[in-house]
mmCIF file of C-alpha atoms in Angstrom:
data_model
loop_
_atom_site.group_PDB
_atom_site.id
_atom_site.type_symbol
_atom_site.label_atom_id
_atom_site.label_comp_id
_atom_site.label_asym_id
_atom_site.label_seq_id
_atom_site.Cartn_x
_atom_site.Cartn_y
_atom_site.Cartn_z
ATOM 1 C CA ASP A 1 -12.609 -34.366 119.665
ATOM 2 C CA PHE A 2 -10.478 -32.004 118.042
ATOM 3 C CA ILE A 3 -8.854 -34.236 115.663
ATOM 4 C CA PHE A 4 -12.225 -35.786 114.644
ATOM 5 C CA MET A 5 -13.617 -32.325 113.915
ATOM 6 C CA MET A 6 -10.396 -31.315 111.840
ATOM 7 C CA ARG A 7 -11.250 -34.813 109.741
ATOM 8 C CA GLU A 8 -14.901 -33.705 109.425
ATOM 9 C CA GLN A 9 -13.962 -30.263 108.372
ATOM 10 C CA GLN A 10 -11.556 -32.038 105.775
ATOM 11 C CA ILE A 11 -14.136 -34.068 104.457
ATOM 12 C CA LEU A 12 -16.722 -31.209 103.778
ATOM 13 C CA ALA A 13 -13.902 -29.410 102.173
ATOM 14 C CA ALA A 14 -13.654 -32.183 99.866
ATOM 15 C CA ALA A 15 -17.254 -32.813 99.511
ATOM 16 C CA ILE A 16 -18.381 -29.467 98.536
ATOM 17 C CA PRO A 17 -16.658 -29.103 95.087
ATOM 18 C CA ALA A 18 -17.641 -32.917 94.346
ATOM 19 C CA LEU A 19 -21.267 -32.602 95.465
ATOM 20 C CA GLY A 20 -21.686 -29.320 93.329
ATOM 21 C CA ASP A 21 -24.977 -28.803 92.155
ATOM 22 C CA ILE A 22 -26.764 -30.519 95.003
ATOM 23 C CA PRO A 23 -29.530 -28.365 96.093
ATOM 24 C CA LEU A 24 -28.381 -26.387 99.593
ATOM 25 C CA THR A 25 -31.513 -28.168 101.097
ATOM 26 C CA GLU A 26 -29.982 -31.872 100.655
ATOM 27 C CA TYR A 27 -26.648 -30.721 101.336
ATOM 28 C CA ALA A 28 -28.134 -29.679 105.119
ATOM 29 C CA PHE A 29 -29.786 -32.755 105.224
ATOM 30 C CA LEU A 30 -26.654 -35.133 104.409
ATOM 31 C CA CYS A 31 -24.926 -32.955 106.885
ATOM 32 C CA GLU A 32 -27.629 -33.308 109.681
ATOM 33 C CA LYS A 33 -27.878 -37.129 108.939
ATOM 34 C CA MET A 34 -24.181 -37.945 108.844
ATOM 35 C CA SER A 35 -23.763 -36.743 112.539
ATOM 36 C CA LEU A 36 -25.927 -39.635 113.294
ATOM 37 C CA LEU A 37 -23.718 -42.273 111.744
ATOM 38 C CA PRO A 38 -21.221 -44.462 113.251
ATOM 39 C CA ASP A 39 -17.906 -44.126 111.961
ATOM 40 C CA THR A 40 -16.098 -42.140 109.634
ATOM 41 C CA VAL A 41 -16.469 -44.505 106.561
ATOM 42 C CA CYS A 42 -20.105 -44.736 107.284
ATOM 43 C CA LYS A 43 -19.930 -40.344 107.132
ATOM 44 C CA LEU A 44 -18.108 -40.647 103.885
ATOM 45 C CA SER A 45 -20.503 -43.256 102.276
ATOM 46 C CA PHE A 46 -23.394 -41.259 103.190
ATOM 47 C CA LEU A 47 -21.986 -37.665 102.518
ATOM 48 C CA PHE A 48 -21.101 -38.949 98.740
ATOM 49 C CA SER A 49 -23.693 -41.229 98.218
ATOM 50 C CA PRO A 50 -25.636 -38.527 95.998
ATOM 51 C CA LEU A 51 -22.915 -38.872 93.581
ATOM 52 C CA GLY A 52 -23.031 -42.618 92.871
ATOM 53 C CA THR A 53 -20.279 -44.996 93.237
ATOM 54 C CA GLU A 54 -17.968 -43.759 90.511
ATOM 55 C CA LYS A 55 -17.744 -40.141 91.694
ATOM 56 C CA ALA A 56 -17.800 -40.832 95.118
ATOM 57 C CA GLU A 57 -14.751 -43.349 94.859
ATOM 58 C CA LYS A 58 -13.045 -40.422 93.056
ATOM 59 C CA ALA A 59 -13.808 -37.931 95.985
ATOM 60 C CA LEU A 60 -12.776 -40.504 98.568
ATOM 61 C CA ARG A 61 -9.302 -41.064 96.713
ATOM 62 C CA GLN A 62 -8.917 -37.272 96.688
ATOM 63 C CA LEU A 63 -9.652 -37.409 100.507
ATOM 64 C CA LYS A 64 -6.833 -39.719 100.475
ATOM 65 C CA CYS A 65 -8.425 -42.572 101.901
ATOM 66 C CA ASP A 66 -6.403 -45.727 102.295
ATOM 67 C CA ASN A 67 -7.568 -49.066 100.296
ATOM 68 C CA LYS A 68 -9.605 -50.620 103.583
ATOM 69 C CA GLN A 69 -11.718 -47.127 103.896
ATOM 70 C CA LEU A 70 -12.261 -46.727 100.382
ATOM 71 C CA LYS A 71 -13.343 -50.830 99.761
ATOM 72 C CA THR A 72 -15.458 -50.159 102.839
ATOM 73 C CA ALA A 73 -16.908 -46.973 101.613
ATOM 74 C CA LEU A 74 -17.936 -48.277 98.020
ATOM 75 C CA PHE A 75 -19.244 -51.504 99.708
ATOM 76 C CA LEU A 76 -21.673 -49.615 101.852
ATOM 77 C CA LEU A 77 -22.319 -47.285 98.823
ATOM 78 C CA ARG A 78 -23.068 -50.383 96.494
ATOM 79 C CA ASN A 79 -25.136 -52.317 99.077
ATOM 80 C CA ALA A 80 -27.074 -49.447 100.742
ATOM 81 C CA GLU A 81 -30.346 -50.545 98.974
ATOM 82 C CA ARG A 82 -29.329 -54.045 98.375
ATOM 83 C CA VAL A 83 -32.654 -56.089 98.784
ATOM 84 C CA PHE A 84 -31.049 -59.199 100.355
ATOM 85 C CA LEU A 85 -33.107 -62.571 99.357
ATOM 86 C CA SER A 86 -31.579 -65.227 102.359
ATOM 87 C CA VAL A 87 -29.677 -65.746 105.143
ATOM 88 C CA GLY A 88 -27.407 -67.700 103.126
ATOM 89 C CA GLU A 89 -26.752 -64.928 100.808
ATOM 90 C CA VAL A 90 -25.872 -62.589 103.713
ATOM 91 C CA LYS A 91 -23.357 -65.335 105.007
ATOM 92 C CA ARG A 92 -21.587 -65.858 101.647
ATOM 93 C CA ILE A 93 -21.224 -61.840 101.070
ATOM 94 C CA ALA A 94 -19.744 -62.061 104.811
ATOM 95 C CA GLY A 95 -17.168 -64.778 103.338
ATOM 96 C CA GLU A 96 -16.345 -62.331 100.593
ATOM 97 C CA ASN A 97 -16.088 -59.274 102.175
ATOM 98 C CA GLY A 98 -15.781 -59.910 105.986
ATOM 99 C CA LEU A 99 -17.890 -59.936 109.008
ATOM 100 C CA ASP A 100 -16.898 -56.653 110.082
ATOM 101 C CA ARG A 101 -17.958 -54.910 106.918
ATOM 102 C CA LEU A 102 -21.166 -56.489 107.209
ATOM 103 C CA ARG A 103 -21.616 -55.555 110.349
ATOM 104 C CA LEU A 104 -20.865 -52.039 109.544
ATOM 105 C CA LEU A 105 -23.574 -52.233 106.329
ATOM 106 C CA LEU A 106 -26.244 -53.147 109.176
ATOM 107 C CA ALA A 107 -25.194 -50.176 111.285
ATOM 108 C CA TYR A 108 -25.136 -47.987 108.123
ATOM 109 C CA ARG A 109 -28.376 -49.031 106.941
ATOM 110 C CA THR A 110 -29.647 -48.940 110.387
ATOM 111 C CA SER A 111 -28.780 -45.192 110.872
ATOM 112 C CA LEU A 112 -30.536 -44.595 107.431
ATOM 113 C CA GLY A 113 -33.505 -45.972 108.767
ATOM 114 C CA LYS A 114 -33.811 -49.185 106.958
ATOM 115 C CA THR A 115 -36.394 -51.004 108.788
ATOM 116 C CA ASP A 116 -36.646 -54.183 106.729
ATOM 117 C CA ASP A 117 -33.301 -55.407 107.553
ATOM 118 C CA SER A 118 -34.109 -58.688 109.517
ATOM 119 C CA LEU A 119 -32.537 -61.243 106.790
ATOM 120 C CA LEU A 120 -29.148 -58.708 106.811
ATOM 121 C CA ALA A 121 -29.503 -58.955 110.917
ATOM 122 C CA GLU A 122 -29.963 -62.572 111.037
ATOM 123 C CA GLY A 123 -27.514 -63.410 108.504
ATOM 124 C CA VAL A 124 -24.793 -61.302 110.491
ATOM 125 C CA THR A 125 -25.634 -63.142 113.639
ATOM 126 C CA ALA A 126 -25.505 -66.430 111.491
ATOM 127 C CA ALA A 127 -21.938 -65.475 109.994
ATOM 128 C CA GLY A 128 -20.517 -64.670 113.085
ATOM 129 C CA GLU A 129 -21.307 -67.887 114.810
ATOM 130 C CA LYS A 130 -18.598 -70.108 116.343
ATOM 131 C CA ASN A 131 -17.632 -72.368 113.096
ATOM 132 C CA ALA A 132 -19.604 -70.430 110.892
ATOM 133 C CA CYS A 133 -19.200 -71.763 107.122
ATOM 134 C CA THR A 134 -19.251 -68.550 105.228
ATOM 135 C CA LYS A 135 -16.446 -69.300 102.372
ATOM 136 C CA ILE A 136 -15.263 -72.097 100.526
ATOM 137 C CA ALA A 137 -12.207 -72.117 102.716
ATOM 138 C CA ASP A 138 -14.596 -72.994 105.623
ATOM 139 C CA LEU A 139 -16.178 -76.201 104.040
ATOM 140 C CA ALA A 140 -15.568 -79.454 105.594
ATOM 141 C CA VAL A 141 -14.317 -81.078 102.522
ATOM 142 C CA ASN A 142 -11.645 -79.342 100.151
ATOM 143 C CA GLY A 143 -10.634 -79.501 96.737
ATOM 144 C CA ASN A 144 -8.285 -82.889 97.663
ATOM 145 C CA ASP A 145 -11.407 -84.676 98.867
ATOM 146 C CA LEU A 146 -13.262 -84.212 95.686
ATOM 147 C CA ALA A 147 -9.757 -85.404 93.942
ATOM 148 C CA SER A 148 -9.692 -88.537 95.616
ATOM 149 C CA LEU A 149 -13.609 -89.080 94.427
ATOM 150 C CA GLY A 150 -12.313 -88.753 91.036
ATOM 151 C CA TYR A 151 -13.181 -85.293 90.127
ATOM 152 C CA LYS A 152 -10.827 -82.859 88.199
ATOM 153 C CA GLY A 153 -10.085 -79.400 87.411
ATOM 154 C CA ARG A 154 -13.193 -77.114 87.015
ATOM 155 C CA GLN A 155 -15.332 -79.898 88.586
ATOM 156 C CA ILE A 156 -13.760 -79.492 91.654
ATOM 157 C CA GLY A 157 -14.236 -75.551 91.828
ATOM 158 C CA GLN A 158 -18.035 -75.680 90.607
ATOM 159 C CA ILE A 159 -18.753 -78.615 93.118
ATOM 160 C CA LEU A 160 -17.028 -76.499 95.931
ATOM 161 C CA GLU A 161 -19.292 -73.210 94.936
ATOM 162 C CA GLY A 162 -22.339 -75.522 94.896
ATOM 163 C CA LEU A 163 -21.392 -76.933 98.189
ATOM 164 C CA LEU A 164 -20.804 -73.744 99.650
ATOM 165 C CA LYS A 165 -24.411 -72.046 98.566
ATOM 166 C CA THR A 166 -25.963 -75.611 99.600
ATOM 167 C CA VAL A 167 -24.429 -75.446 103.409
ATOM 168 C CA THR A 168 -25.111 -71.546 103.836
ATOM 169 C CA ASP A 169 -28.683 -72.135 102.529
ATOM 170 C CA GLY A 170 -28.820 -74.564 105.577
ATOM 171 C CA LEU A 171 -29.799 -77.451 103.159
ATOM 172 C CA VAL A 172 -27.200 -79.969 104.170
ATOM 173 C CA PRO A 173 -24.758 -79.690 107.463
ATOM 174 C CA ASN A 174 -21.063 -78.557 107.109
ATOM 175 C CA GLU A 175 -19.963 -81.966 107.976
ATOM 176 C CA LYS A 176 -17.515 -84.036 106.120
ATOM 177 C CA THR A 177 -19.618 -87.361 105.913
ATOM 178 C CA ALA A 178 -22.718 -85.365 105.066
ATOM 179 C CA LEU A 179 -21.030 -83.359 102.324
ATOM 180 C CA GLN A 180 -19.079 -86.429 100.659
ATOM 181 C CA ALA A 181 -22.650 -88.352 100.875
ATOM 182 C CA PHE A 182 -24.721 -85.365 98.999
ATOM 183 C CA ILE A 183 -21.633 -85.140 96.396
ATOM 184 C CA LYS A 184 -21.674 -88.515 95.418
ATOM 185 C CA GLN A 185 -25.776 -88.521 95.474
ATOM 186 C CA ASN A 186 -25.493 -85.250 92.935
ATOM 187 C CA PHE A 187 -22.436 -85.563 91.000
ATOM 188 C CA SER A 188 -20.713 -87.896 88.748
ATOM 189 C CA PRO A 189 -16.808 -87.374 88.216
ATOM 190 C CA PHE A 190 -17.655 -88.082 84.499
ATOM 191 C CA SER A 191 -20.389 -85.600 83.990
ATOM 192 C CA ASP A 192 -20.648 -81.838 83.461
ATOM 193 C CA ILE A 193 -21.420 -80.124 86.574
ATOM 194 C CA TRP A 194 -24.179 -77.451 86.958
#
């Protein structure tokens, strides 16, 4: 529609000086590929990708992107080439950055022709399941539960971080009794953790 076309013209007007010395053939390639991407933030990320994260951020700020758009675009840029090692890693990234942002990353990478994203796709699906554990707040135990078992201060935070990794990697179910048994078996309130 007309408003979107106007927005794309603004994007291109801001991009031309920012992209500066990029060869015309690469610029034409960027514009052609940009039309295939699912939304404006993806288009911005792709268009400014040759600049690197720092310069892309400056260009995005000149476009007066709001904070959410800026954070999403930078997330896409930083993770466009990332190699995901496990579904658990993807689930933890969903917990840190939000499932919508992770879904957008999958769409972005797919639009760019990434064919090796099976772990990312599987992780996005797993993170979107009902009652999925993707962040510490999703764990069936909390700091109060650990304090009642005799743990204190930094130990509690370290154990919760370890439990999140253990649960998202599928090694222990996210059930209170299973997690408490795992804690008792693997940690002592009187020793240093990890």
